[in-house]
Coordinates of C-alpha atoms in Angstrom, one line a residue:
M1 CA 31.8 -13.5 18.7
D2 CA 30.6 -12.2 14.9
F3 CA 33.0 -12.5 12.1
A4 CA 34.2 -8.6 12.3
Q5 CA 35.3 -9.8 16.0
E6 CA 36.9 -13.3 14.0
R7 CA 38.6 -11.2 11.7
V8 CA 40.4 -9.0 14.7
A9 CA 40.4 -12.5 17.2
S10 CA 41.9 -14.5 14.9
F11 CA 45.5 -12.3 15.6
H12 CA 45.4 -12.1 19.1
Y13 CA 47.1 -14.7 20.9
D14 CA 47.5 -14.9 24.2
S15 CA 49.0 -18.2 24.6
F16 CA 52.9 -18.0 24.0
V17 CA 53.0 -22.3 23.3
R18 CA 50.6 -21.9 20.6
R19 CA 52.2 -18.3 18.7
L20 CA 56.0 -20.8 18.9
F21 CA 54.2 -23.5 17.7
A22 CA 53.0 -21.6 14.0
V23 CA 56.7 -20.1 14.5
V24 CA 57.3 -23.5 13.9
L25 CA 55.4 -24.7 11.5
G26 CA 55.5 -22.1 9.0
L27 CA 60.1 -22.7 9.4
L28 CA 59.9 -26.9 8.9
M29 CA 57.1 -25.4 6.1
F30 CA 59.8 -22.7 4.3
L31 CA 62.7 -22.7 5.0
N32 CA 64.4 -24.6 2.3
L33 CA 62.5 -21.3 0.7
R34 CA 62.6 -18.3 2.7
R35 CA 66.9 -18.4 4.0
P36 CA 69.8 -17.3 2.5
A37 CA 72.2 -19.9 2.0
T38 CA 74.5 -17.7 4.1
G39 CA 72.3 -17.6 6.7
Q40 CA 72.4 -13.6 6.5
S41 CA 69.9 -11.8 5.2
P42 CA 70.6 -10.5 1.9
S43 CA 69.2 -7.1 2.8
K44 CA 71.8 -6.4 5.5
A45 CA 74.4 -7.5 3.6
H46 CA 74.6 -5.8 0.7
A47 CA 73.9 -2.6 2.6
A48 CA 77.3 -3.7 4.4
N49 CA 78.8 -3.4 0.3
N50 CA 77.0 -0.3 -0.5
S51 CA 78.2 1.4 2.3
S52 CA 81.7 3.0 1.1
K53 CA 79.1 3.3 -2.4
A54 CA 75.5 5.7 -0.8
S55 CA 75.9 9.1 -0.9
T56 CA 76.2 11.5 2.2
R57 CA 73.7 11.4 4.0
K58 CA 72.1 11.8 7.8
A59 CA 70.6 9.3 9.7
A60 CA 67.4 10.6 9.2
G61 CA 67.1 12.1 6.0
P62 CA 67.7 16.1 5.8
E63 CA 64.5 17.9 7.6
V64 CA 61.1 17.4 5.4
K65 CA 58.5 18.7 6.2
F66 CA 55.1 17.2 4.6
V67 CA 52.3 20.2 5.1
D68 CA 48.4 20.1 3.9
V69 CA 48.3 22.1 0.8
T70 CA 44.8 21.0 -0.4
R71 CA 42.6 24.2 -0.1
A72 CA 45.0 26.3 -1.0
L73 CA 44.9 24.7 -4.8
G74 CA 41.3 24.4 -4.8
V75 CA 40.6 20.7 -4.2
Q76 CA 37.6 19.9 -2.5
F77 CA 37.0 16.8 -3.2
K78 CA 35.0 14.5 -0.4
H79 CA 34.5 11.2 -1.3
E80 CA 31.0 9.3 -1.2
A81 CA 30.4 6.2 0.8
S82 CA 27.2 6.4 0.8
P83 CA 27.5 4.1 5.0
T84 CA 24.1 2.9 5.5
S85 CA 22.5 1.0 8.8
Q86 CA 23.3 -2.3 6.6
K87 CA 26.6 -2.3 6.8
Y88 CA 26.9 -3.3 3.1
L89 CA 30.6 -3.9 2.6
V90 CA 31.3 -1.8 0.1
E91 CA 30.9 0.5 2.1
T92 CA 33.9 0.5 4.0
M93 CA 36.6 0.2 1.0
G94 CA 37.4 4.0 0.2
A95 CA 38.6 5.1 -3.8
G96 CA 41.1 5.9 -5.3
V97 CA 43.4 8.9 -7.0
A98 CA 45.1 8.6 -10.4
L99 CA 48.0 11.1 -10.5
F100 CA 48.9 11.8 -14.1
D101 CA 48.8 14.9 -17.0
C102 CA 45.7 15.0 -18.4
D103 CA 46.9 17.4 -21.6
G104 CA 50.8 17.6 -22.7
D105 CA 52.0 20.5 -20.4
G106 CA 54.5 19.0 -18.2
R107 CA 52.1 19.4 -14.7
L108 CA 50.9 16.4 -13.0
D109 CA 47.0 16.2 -12.8
I110 CA 44.2 14.9 -9.9
F111 CA 42.5 12.2 -10.8
F112 CA 39.5 11.4 -7.7
V113 CA 37.4 8.1 -7.9
N114 CA 34.3 8.6 -6.2
G115 CA 31.2 6.7 -4.7
A116 CA 27.8 6.5 -5.0
R117 CA 24.2 6.8 -4.3
L118 CA 22.8 3.6 -1.8
D119 CA 19.4 3.4 -1.0
D120 CA 18.9 2.7 3.2
P121 CA 17.9 -0.6 2.3
M122 CA 18.5 -1.0 -1.5
P123 CA 15.7 -2.5 -2.8
K124 CA 16.3 -6.1 -4.2
G125 CA 18.4 -5.7 -7.6
A126 CA 19.2 -2.3 -6.8
M127 CA 22.6 -0.6 -8.7
P128 CA 24.5 2.3 -7.5
V129 CA 23.8 5.5 -8.9
K130 CA 25.6 8.6 -9.1
D131 CA 22.5 10.4 -9.8
S132 CA 23.8 14.4 -8.4
P133 CA 27.5 16.2 -8.9
K134 CA 28.1 15.0 -5.2
Y135 CA 29.0 11.3 -6.4
W136 CA 31.1 12.0 -9.5
N137 CA 34.5 11.4 -10.2
R138 CA 36.4 14.4 -9.9
L139 CA 39.4 15.6 -12.8
Y140 CA 41.2 18.3 -11.3
H141 CA 43.9 20.3 -13.6
Q142 CA 46.8 22.3 -12.8
K143 CA 47.1 25.9 -14.3
P144 CA 50.5 27.6 -14.8
D145 CA 50.5 29.1 -11.3
G146 CA 50.0 25.1 -9.8
T147 CA 46.5 25.5 -8.0
F148 CA 43.9 23.4 -9.8
E149 CA 40.5 23.6 -11.6
D150 CA 37.5 21.2 -11.5
I151 CA 37.2 20.2 -15.2
T152 CA 34.6 17.2 -14.8
E153 CA 31.8 17.8 -16.4
K154 CA 34.1 19.2 -19.8
S155 CA 35.9 15.6 -19.0
G156 CA 33.6 13.6 -19.3
L157 CA 34.5 11.7 -16.8
A158 CA 31.8 11.7 -13.8
G159 CA 30.9 7.7 -14.3
D160 CA 28.9 5.7 -12.9
G161 CA 29.0 2.7 -10.8
Y162 CA 30.0 2.7 -7.8
G163 CA 34.1 3.2 -8.0
M164 CA 36.7 2.0 -6.7
G165 CA 39.9 2.6 -8.5
V166 CA 41.8 3.4 -10.6
A167 CA 45.0 2.5 -14.2
V168 CA 46.7 4.9 -15.5
G169 CA 48.2 4.1 -19.8
D170 CA 47.9 5.2 -23.0
Y171 CA 46.8 2.1 -24.1
D172 CA 46.7 3.6 -28.0
N173 CA 50.2 4.8 -28.2
D174 CA 48.7 8.3 -29.2
G175 CA 50.7 10.5 -26.6
R176 CA 47.9 10.9 -24.1
E177 CA 47.6 9.7 -21.5
D178 CA 43.7 7.1 -20.9
L179 CA 42.0 6.0 -17.8
Y180 CA 40.5 2.7 -16.6
V181 CA 38.2 3.2 -14.0
T182 CA 37.1 -0.4 -11.6
A183 CA 33.9 0.0 -9.5
Y184 CA 31.2 -2.4 -8.9
P185 CA 28.7 -4.0 -10.9
H186 CA 30.6 -3.0 -14.1
N187 CA 34.5 -1.2 -15.2
R188 CA 34.7 2.3 -17.7
M189 CA 37.5 3.1 -19.7
Y190 CA 38.0 6.6 -20.8
H191 CA 40.0 7.3 -23.8
N192 CA 41.7 10.7 -23.5
E193 CA 40.9 12.8 -26.5
G194 CA 43.4 15.1 -26.0
D195 CA 42.2 19.2 -24.3
C196 CA 41.9 17.0 -20.5
K197 CA 38.7 15.5 -23.0
F198 CA 38.0 11.9 -23.1
T199 CA 35.1 9.2 -24.5
D200 CA 34.0 6.4 -23.0
V201 CA 35.2 3.5 -24.8
T202 CA 34.5 0.6 -22.6
E203 CA 31.5 -1.7 -25.5
T204 CA 34.2 -1.1 -28.0
A205 CA 37.1 -1.7 -26.3
G206 CA 35.6 -4.4 -24.8
V207 CA 36.9 -4.4 -20.9
A208 CA 33.4 -3.6 -18.5
G209 CA 34.6 -6.7 -16.9
S210 CA 31.6 -7.6 -13.9
G211 CA 30.9 -7.7 -10.6
W212 CA 32.8 -5.9 -8.0
S213 CA 36.5 -5.0 -9.5
S214 CA 39.1 -3.3 -7.5
S215 CA 42.6 -1.9 -8.5
A216 CA 44.0 -2.0 -12.3
A217 CA 47.5 -2.1 -14.0
F218 CA 48.6 -1.3 -17.2
V219 CA 51.8 -3.6 -18.5
D220 CA 52.5 -4.9 -21.6
I221 CA 52.7 -8.7 -20.8
D222 CA 54.3 -10.5 -23.9
N223 CA 56.4 -6.7 -25.1
D224 CA 54.8 -5.5 -28.7
G225 CA 54.5 -2.5 -28.4
R226 CA 50.8 -1.9 -26.6
L227 CA 49.8 -2.4 -22.8
D228 CA 47.3 -5.1 -21.8
L229 CA 45.4 -4.6 -18.7
I230 CA 44.9 -6.9 -15.3
V231 CA 41.7 -5.9 -12.9
G232 CA 42.2 -7.2 -9.4
R233 CA 38.9 -8.4 -8.7
Y234 CA 37.4 -8.8 -4.5
L235 CA 34.5 -10.9 -3.2
Q236 CA 31.6 -12.6 -4.5
W237 CA 29.6 -10.1 -3.0
S238 CA 25.7 -8.1 -4.0
F239 CA 23.6 -5.8 -2.4
D240 CA 21.0 -8.3 -2.0
D241 CA 23.6 -10.9 -0.9
N242 CA 24.5 -8.6 3.0
P243 CA 23.9 -11.0 5.7
Y244 CA 23.5 -9.3 9.3
C245 CA 27.0 -9.5 11.3
G246 CA 27.8 -8.3 15.1
E247 CA 25.8 -8.1 18.2
H248 CA 22.3 -7.3 17.8
L249 CA 22.1 -4.1 20.1
P250 CA 21.5 -0.7 18.8
G251 CA 24.8 0.6 17.0
H252 CA 26.1 -3.0 17.4
R253 CA 26.0 -3.8 13.4
A254 CA 28.7 -5.5 12.2
Y255 CA 30.6 -5.3 8.5
C256 CA 31.4 -8.9 7.6
N257 CA 34.6 -10.7 7.1
P258 CA 35.6 -10.9 4.0
D259 CA 35.6 -14.8 5.1
I260 CA 32.2 -15.5 5.0
F261 CA 32.2 -14.5 0.9
P262 CA 33.7 -16.9 -2.0
G263 CA 36.7 -15.6 -4.1
I264 CA 36.6 -14.5 -7.6
P265 CA 39.6 -15.1 -10.6
L266 CA 41.3 -11.4 -11.6
L267 CA 40.8 -10.7 -15.2
L268 CA 43.5 -9.8 -17.8
Y269 CA 43.2 -7.9 -20.8
H270 CA 45.3 -8.3 -23.7
N271 CA 44.9 -5.3 -26.1
E272 CA 44.7 -6.1 -30.2
G273 CA 44.9 -2.9 -30.9
G274 CA 42.7 -0.9 -33.0
G275 CA 41.6 0.0 -29.5
R276 CA 40.0 -3.3 -29.0
F277 CA 40.5 -5.6 -25.8
T278 CA 40.6 -9.9 -25.6
E279 CA 40.2 -11.4 -22.1
I280 CA 42.1 -13.5 -22.2
S281 CA 42.8 -15.3 -18.1
Q282 CA 41.6 -18.9 -18.5
K283 CA 44.3 -18.8 -22.0
A284 CA 46.6 -17.5 -19.4
G285 CA 46.4 -19.6 -16.5
L286 CA 44.7 -17.2 -14.5
S287 CA 41.0 -17.9 -14.9
K288 CA 41.2 -20.8 -11.2
L289 CA 42.9 -18.5 -9.8
E290 CA 40.3 -17.6 -6.7
G291 CA 41.8 -14.5 -4.6
K292 CA 40.7 -11.7 -2.8
E293 CA 42.3 -9.2 -4.8
L294 CA 42.9 -5.2 -3.3
G295 CA 46.1 -4.2 -4.7
V296 CA 48.6 -5.2 -7.9
A297 CA 51.7 -3.7 -8.4
I298 CA 54.2 -4.3 -11.8
A299 CA 57.9 -5.8 -12.1
D300 CA 60.0 -8.0 -13.4
M301 CA 61.0 -10.2 -10.2
D302 CA 64.2 -12.2 -12.6
H303 CA 64.9 -9.9 -15.0
D304 CA 63.8 -12.4 -17.7
G305 CA 62.7 -9.7 -20.0
Y306 CA 58.5 -9.8 -18.9
T307 CA 57.0 -7.9 -16.5
D308 CA 55.1 -10.1 -13.6
I309 CA 52.3 -9.8 -11.6
A310 CA 52.0 -9.2 -7.0
I311 CA 48.9 -9.2 -5.7
A312 CA 47.8 -8.1 -2.2
N313 CA 44.5 -10.5 -1.2
D314 CA 42.5 -10.1 1.2
S315 CA 42.6 -12.8 3.7
V316 CA 43.8 -16.3 1.5
R317 CA 47.5 -16.1 0.5
E318 CA 49.3 -13.8 -1.8
F319 CA 49.5 -14.0 -5.2
L320 CA 52.4 -13.6 -7.0
L321 CA 52.3 -14.1 -11.5
H322 CA 55.7 -15.4 -13.0
N323 CA 55.3 -14.5 -16.9
R324 CA 56.3 -17.4 -19.0
G325 CA 57.2 -15.1 -21.6
D326 CA 54.6 -17.5 -24.2
G327 CA 51.5 -15.9 -22.8
T328 CA 50.4 -17.8 -19.7
F329 CA 51.4 -17.0 -16.2
E330 CA 51.9 -19.6 -13.3
D331 CA 51.0 -18.1 -9.6
K332 CA 55.3 -18.7 -7.5
A333 CA 54.1 -17.6 -4.3
I334 CA 54.4 -20.4 -2.3
E335 CA 57.0 -21.4 -4.1
A336 CA 58.8 -17.1 -3.6
G337 CA 58.1 -17.5 0.0
T338 CA 55.8 -14.9 -0.7
A339 CA 52.1 -16.7 0.0
V340 CA 51.9 -16.0 3.4
D341 CA 53.5 -14.4 6.8
E342 CA 57.3 -15.5 8.4
D343 CA 54.2 -18.0 10.7
G344 CA 52.8 -19.6 7.7
R345 CA 49.9 -17.1 7.9
T346 CA 47.9 -15.3 5.6
Y347 CA 46.8 -11.7 6.0
A348 CA 44.8 -9.4 5.2
G349 CA 46.9 -7.7 2.6
M350 CA 45.2 -5.0 0.8
G351 CA 47.8 -2.4 -0.4
V352 CA 51.3 -3.6 -2.4
D353 CA 53.9 -1.8 -4.0
F354 CA 57.2 -3.9 -6.1
A355 CA 60.0 -2.3 -5.7
D356 CA 63.5 -2.7 -4.9
Y357 CA 64.2 -0.9 -1.7
D358 CA 67.6 -1.6 -1.2
N359 CA 69.2 -0.8 -4.1
D360 CA 71.0 -4.7 -5.0
G361 CA 68.6 -4.8 -8.3
N362 CA 65.8 -6.2 -7.5
P363 CA 62.3 -5.5 -6.5
D364 CA 61.0 -6.7 -3.2
I365 CA 57.4 -6.6 -2.2
V366 CA 55.3 -4.8 0.8
I367 CA 52.4 -6.1 1.5
T368 CA 50.0 -3.8 3.7
N369 CA 46.8 -5.4 6.4
L370 CA 45.7 -5.2 9.6
S371 CA 46.1 -3.7 12.6
D372 CA 47.8 -6.6 15.5
Q373 CA 49.2 -8.1 12.1
K374 CA 52.4 -6.5 10.1
Y375 CA 52.5 -5.3 7.1
A376 CA 55.0 -7.5 4.9
L377 CA 58.4 -7.1 3.3
Y378 CA 59.6 -9.2 0.8
H379 CA 63.3 -8.9 -0.3
N380 CA 63.8 -10.3 -3.7
S381 CA 67.0 -13.1 -3.0
G382 CA 67.8 -12.8 -7.2
N383 CA 67.2 -16.6 -7.3
G384 CA 63.5 -16.6 -7.8
T385 CA 62.9 -16.8 -3.6
F386 CA 62.2 -13.9 -1.1
T387 CA 63.0 -13.7 2.4
Y388 CA 60.7 -12.0 5.0
E389 CA 62.2 -8.4 6.4
T390 CA 59.0 -8.0 8.0
G391 CA 60.8 -7.7 11.5
R392 CA 64.8 -7.6 10.8
S393 CA 63.9 -4.4 8.6
G394 CA 62.2 -2.8 11.2
L395 CA 59.4 -2.3 9.8
G396 CA 56.9 -5.2 12.3
M397 CA 57.5 -3.0 15.7
I398 CA 56.2 -0.3 13.7
S399 CA 54.0 -1.7 12.0
R400 CA 51.7 -3.3 14.5
P401 CA 49.0 -1.1 15.4
Y402 CA 47.9 0.3 12.0
A403 CA 45.6 -1.1 9.2
G404 CA 47.8 0.4 5.9
W405 CA 46.3 0.3 3.3
G406 CA 48.2 2.5 0.3
V407 CA 51.7 1.7 0.5
K408 CA 54.8 3.3 -1.8
F409 CA 57.7 3.4 -2.0
M410 CA 59.6 6.9 -2.6
D411 CA 62.9 8.6 -1.8
Y412 CA 61.5 11.4 -0.3
D413 CA 64.3 13.3 1.0
N414 CA 66.4 12.6 -2.0
D415 CA 69.1 10.5 0.0
G416 CA 69.3 7.9 -3.3
W417 CA 67.2 5.1 -0.7
K418 CA 63.7 4.3 -1.1
D419 CA 61.1 5.0 1.7
L420 CA 58.5 4.0 2.7
F421 CA 54.5 6.4 2.6
I422 CA 51.1 4.1 4.2
A423 CA 48.4 5.7 4.5
Q424 CA 46.7 4.2 7.3
G425 CA 42.9 3.6 9.1
H426 CA 41.2 0.8 10.3
V427 CA 38.4 -1.6 8.0
L428 CA 35.8 -2.2 11.0
D429 CA 33.9 1.8 12.2
T430 CA 33.1 -0.3 15.2
I431 CA 36.4 -1.9 16.0
Q432 CA 36.6 0.3 19.1
L433 CA 34.1 -1.2 20.7
T434 CA 35.6 -4.5 20.4
F435 CA 39.1 -3.6 20.8
P436 CA 39.4 -1.0 23.0
H437 CA 43.4 -0.4 21.9
L438 CA 42.1 0.0 18.3
R439 CA 40.8 2.6 16.2
Y440 CA 39.1 3.0 13.0
L441 CA 41.2 6.4 12.7
Q442 CA 44.5 6.4 12.0
P443 CA 47.3 8.7 10.8
P444 CA 49.7 8.2 7.5
L445 CA 53.0 6.5 8.0
L446 CA 56.3 7.5 6.9
L447 CA 59.2 5.6 7.4
H448 CA 62.9 6.9 6.9
N449 CA 65.1 4.3 4.7
D450 CA 68.6 4.5 6.3
G451 CA 70.6 1.7 4.7
K452 CA 69.8 -1.3 6.6
K453 CA 67.0 -0.2 8.5
F454 CA 63.5 1.4 8.3
V455 CA 62.8 4.4 10.7
D456 CA 59.9 5.8 12.0
V457 CA 60.1 10.1 11.3
S458 CA 56.4 10.2 11.5
A459 CA 56.9 12.1 14.0
Q460 CA 59.2 15.1 13.0
S461 CA 58.0 15.1 9.7
G462 CA 54.8 17.8 10.4
E463 CA 52.3 18.3 11.6
I464 CA 49.7 15.9 8.8
F465 CA 50.8 12.5 10.4
Q466 CA 49.7 13.8 13.8
H467 CA 45.9 13.7 12.2
K468 CA 43.7 10.4 12.0
W469 CA 41.7 9.9 8.8
A470 CA 40.4 6.8 7.5
A471 CA 42.5 6.7 5.1
R472 CA 42.1 4.4 1.8
G473 CA 43.9 5.4 -1.5
L474 CA 47.7 6.6 -1.1
A475 CA 49.6 8.3 -5.5
V476 CA 52.6 9.1 -5.2
G477 CA 54.5 12.4 -7.8
D478 CA 56.2 15.8 -7.8
I479 CA 53.7 17.9 -8.2
D480 CA 55.0 20.8 -8.9
N481 CA 57.8 19.7 -10.6
D482 CA 60.3 20.7 -7.9
G483 CA 62.7 17.9 -7.2
A484 CA 59.9 16.5 -4.1
L485 CA 58.0 14.0 -4.4
D486 CA 54.7 14.9 -3.0
V487 CA 51.0 12.8 -2.4
V488 CA 47.6 12.2 -2.3
I489 CA 45.3 10.6 0.0
T490 CA 42.1 9.1 -0.2
T491 CA 39.7 8.9 3.1
N492 CA 36.6 7.1 2.9
N493 CA 33.6 8.9 2.7
G494 CA 35.4 12.1 3.5
P495 CA 37.9 14.2 2.1
A496 CA 41.4 13.8 0.3
Y497 CA 44.3 15.2 1.5
I498 CA 47.5 16.8 -1.1
L499 CA 50.1 17.0 0.9
H500 CA 53.1 18.8 0.1
N501 CA 56.8 18.2 0.4
Q502 CA 58.8 21.0 1.5
G503 CA 63.1 20.0 2.2
G504 CA 63.2 17.0 0.5
N505 CA 64.3 18.6 -2.2
A506 CA 67.7 19.9 -1.0
Q507 CA 69.1 17.0 -2.3
H508 CA 69.8 16.3 -5.6
W509 CA 67.7 14.4 -8.2
L510 CA 66.9 13.2 -11.4
T511 CA 63.6 12.6 -12.9
L512 CA 63.2 10.4 -16.5
Q513 CA 59.8 10.6 -18.9
L514 CA 60.6 7.6 -21.0
R515 CA 59.2 7.3 -24.0
G516 CA 58.8 4.3 -26.2
R517 CA 58.7 3.4 -29.5
K518 CA 58.8 -0.5 -30.6
S519 CA 58.0 -0.6 -26.3
N520 CA 54.8 1.2 -25.1
R521 CA 55.0 4.4 -25.3
D522 CA 54.7 5.2 -22.2
G523 CA 57.7 3.0 -21.4
I524 CA 56.4 0.6 -18.9
G525 CA 58.0 -2.1 -17.4
A526 CA 61.2 -0.6 -18.9
E527 CA 63.8 -1.1 -16.2
I528 CA 66.3 1.5 -15.3
K529 CA 69.9 1.4 -13.8
L530 CA 71.1 4.4 -13.1
V531 CA 75.1 4.6 -11.2
S532 CA 75.7 8.4 -10.3
V533 CA 79.2 9.3 -9.6
S534 CA 79.6 8.7 -6.5
G535 CA 79.2 4.8 -8.0
A536 CA 76.1 4.6 -5.9
A537 CA 73.8 2.8 -8.0
Q538 CA 70.5 2.5 -8.1
Y539 CA 67.0 0.9 -9.9
A540 CA 63.5 0.7 -10.7
T541 CA 60.7 0.0 -12.7
V542 CA 58.6 1.8 -15.2
S543 CA 54.7 1.9 -13.3
T544 CA 51.8 3.5 -13.1
G545 CA 50.5 1.2 -10.9
G546 CA 50.9 0.2 -6.9
S547 CA 49.5 1.3 -3.5
Y548 CA 46.2 0.8 -2.9
L549 CA 43.5 1.0 -6.2
S550 CA 45.5 4.4 -7.0
A551 CA 47.9 5.5 -10.3
S552 CA 50.8 6.9 -9.7
D553 CA 52.8 9.3 -11.8
R554 CA 54.8 7.4 -14.3
R555 CA 58.5 9.3 -14.5
V556 CA 60.4 8.3 -12.4
H557 CA 62.1 10.2 -9.8
F558 CA 65.3 9.1 -8.0
G559 CA 67.3 10.9 -4.2
L560 CA 70.7 11.2 -6.2
G561 CA 72.0 13.1 -2.6
Q562 CA 75.3 15.0 -3.2
D563 CA 76.3 14.1 -6.6
D564 CA 75.5 17.1 -8.8
S565 CA 74.9 14.2 -12.3
T566 CA 74.8 10.9 -13.3
K567 CA 77.7 8.5 -14.0
L568 CA 75.4 6.6 -16.5
V569 CA 71.3 6.1 -16.9
E570 CA 70.7 2.7 -18.3
I571 CA 67.0 1.8 -19.7
H572 CA 65.6 -2.1 -20.5
W573 CA 63.1 -1.3 -22.8
P574 CA 60.1 -3.8 -23.5
S575 CA 61.0 -4.4 -26.2
G576 CA 64.3 -5.9 -26.2
I577 CA 66.3 -2.5 -26.7
V578 CA 69.2 -1.8 -23.8
Q579 CA 70.3 2.0 -24.3
R580 CA 73.0 3.7 -22.6
V581 CA 73.0 7.7 -21.8
D582 CA 75.5 9.3 -19.8
D583 CA 76.7 11.7 -17.7
V584 CA 73.1 13.7 -16.6
P585 CA 73.6 16.3 -15.3
A586 CA 70.9 16.6 -11.7
D587 CA 68.1 18.4 -10.9
Q588 CA 65.9 18.3 -14.4
V589 CA 63.3 16.5 -15.6
V590 CA 64.8 14.4 -19.1
T591 CA 62.5 12.8 -21.6
I592 CA 63.8 9.5 -22.4
T593 CA 63.1 8.7 -26.5
E594 CA 63.9 5.2 -27.3
T595 CA 66.3 4.4 -30.0
A596 CA 65.8 2.5 -32.7
V597 CA 68.7 -0.6 -31.8
S598 CA 70.9 -0.5 -28.4
S599 CA 73.4 1.8 -28.4
R600 CA 75.1 4.9 -25.5
Q601 CA 74.7 7.9 -26.0
K602 CA 76.3 10.8 -24.6

């Protein structure tokens, strides 16, 4: 059996005894760390305690449909993977998408990362090139009428290399959102000069990196008011090191299992100011963590005032990087219970999000992976440990047939509970040849959070959930500012899709845009507590990261259900300032500027 087959077959256990042994072994290894002292699921206990406070809602939320509006809005992007007979591994991974406001007009624009031209086979030492406009990265600017125009050529963002991911953040606090684009074999930093025009400042910034980079995120690791940059890298791989995998039959060559390639440490860049960064992964204690990083998400898991980092790793243990506050990090995944699944096994982690799905004030983690595995949901117990809630939350049985990539917690129906939207598609285009019950093309997945578990509502949420794609990147944001969160999905070697949320604004909502002064201008890393008039509380972290290779709208969206205003909005800024704003009416986008000192505002 070849490596590609083994990657999936290793998760098919026909023997009940073997499965039982794995369960017992996993329990013995992690029992003390991964179960709450009361024996009760924290998410269930919280849901019971808060049931009287929750806003009135239907079992599956209001009637909401997601509708494909891509062509109607004038977007015609197609990702170019350049598949070859050589089955280069980079061809399978797809690319990301960013939702951000490139000119400050209050409307979200869309940036797509693209692949590059590959020869078949690649000459020794050759590199991928964007030698035709069809391989360019693409920037679509939203016009006042809500449609989009392709402004790539004048934007300076066509790029080079085989593109992978994108991160968004105002790294120099000038009020304009900058872009960092990951790729093979190097990355690019683009400074926003205004009016959606960008300058490549990679060399002066010192952030080119090397090798095969994947997801990245801006985060202020030391709360000095400047955004730093974490960059995941996937494998030690090259076109010159591409062994044959699969059966030696026509059409049966397969992409190789990543297990045969060594891992590689991530990169951490500290923002020194003046547009310059210093790579500090060794100084930060991260250079010896050789993962196979695909997803990056941020949140302060223990509320100590320093932002932590969750990393989705492919077929090696996951990382949970605890920020010690002294410029160093420690991987707490094993101790916290987020390194493996409930059976003590690693899995093919791809996409990740880090947010509070049960409104108990502690950010939780979701990680997607391959078909015949189950997407991992880790509930934050609030004491430095997490419990594996995949089974009890309903996520396990729902996700088993699928291979997930981009994933986001998002309140699509504004009922006050964060739901899950997941982009799906297998990594192997030949998977059906060896495992007939699996498919390469798969539909997206929408899971409604009813306060106790996740329920699959895809079938009643629009025709697009019947469509099957090789989906990869996923970004979330309110594209038309109507109070309902929309979704953009990219596919591997295929078109992108803009999915408009119709009906999600039937209930009340509030969107907050933070503007830091002492903190970084984007407010990235700020923790927000919102209490609506009914007393229901919600929590969120300001971030553009998470998902897979993608960046979402930095504005923080809250669904309020039947409540038409808030009682309290409390912001814990990265600077340490705590700011409180009372009695904010619903159904609007509100900009909150950081105060000079901790304060309460009316």
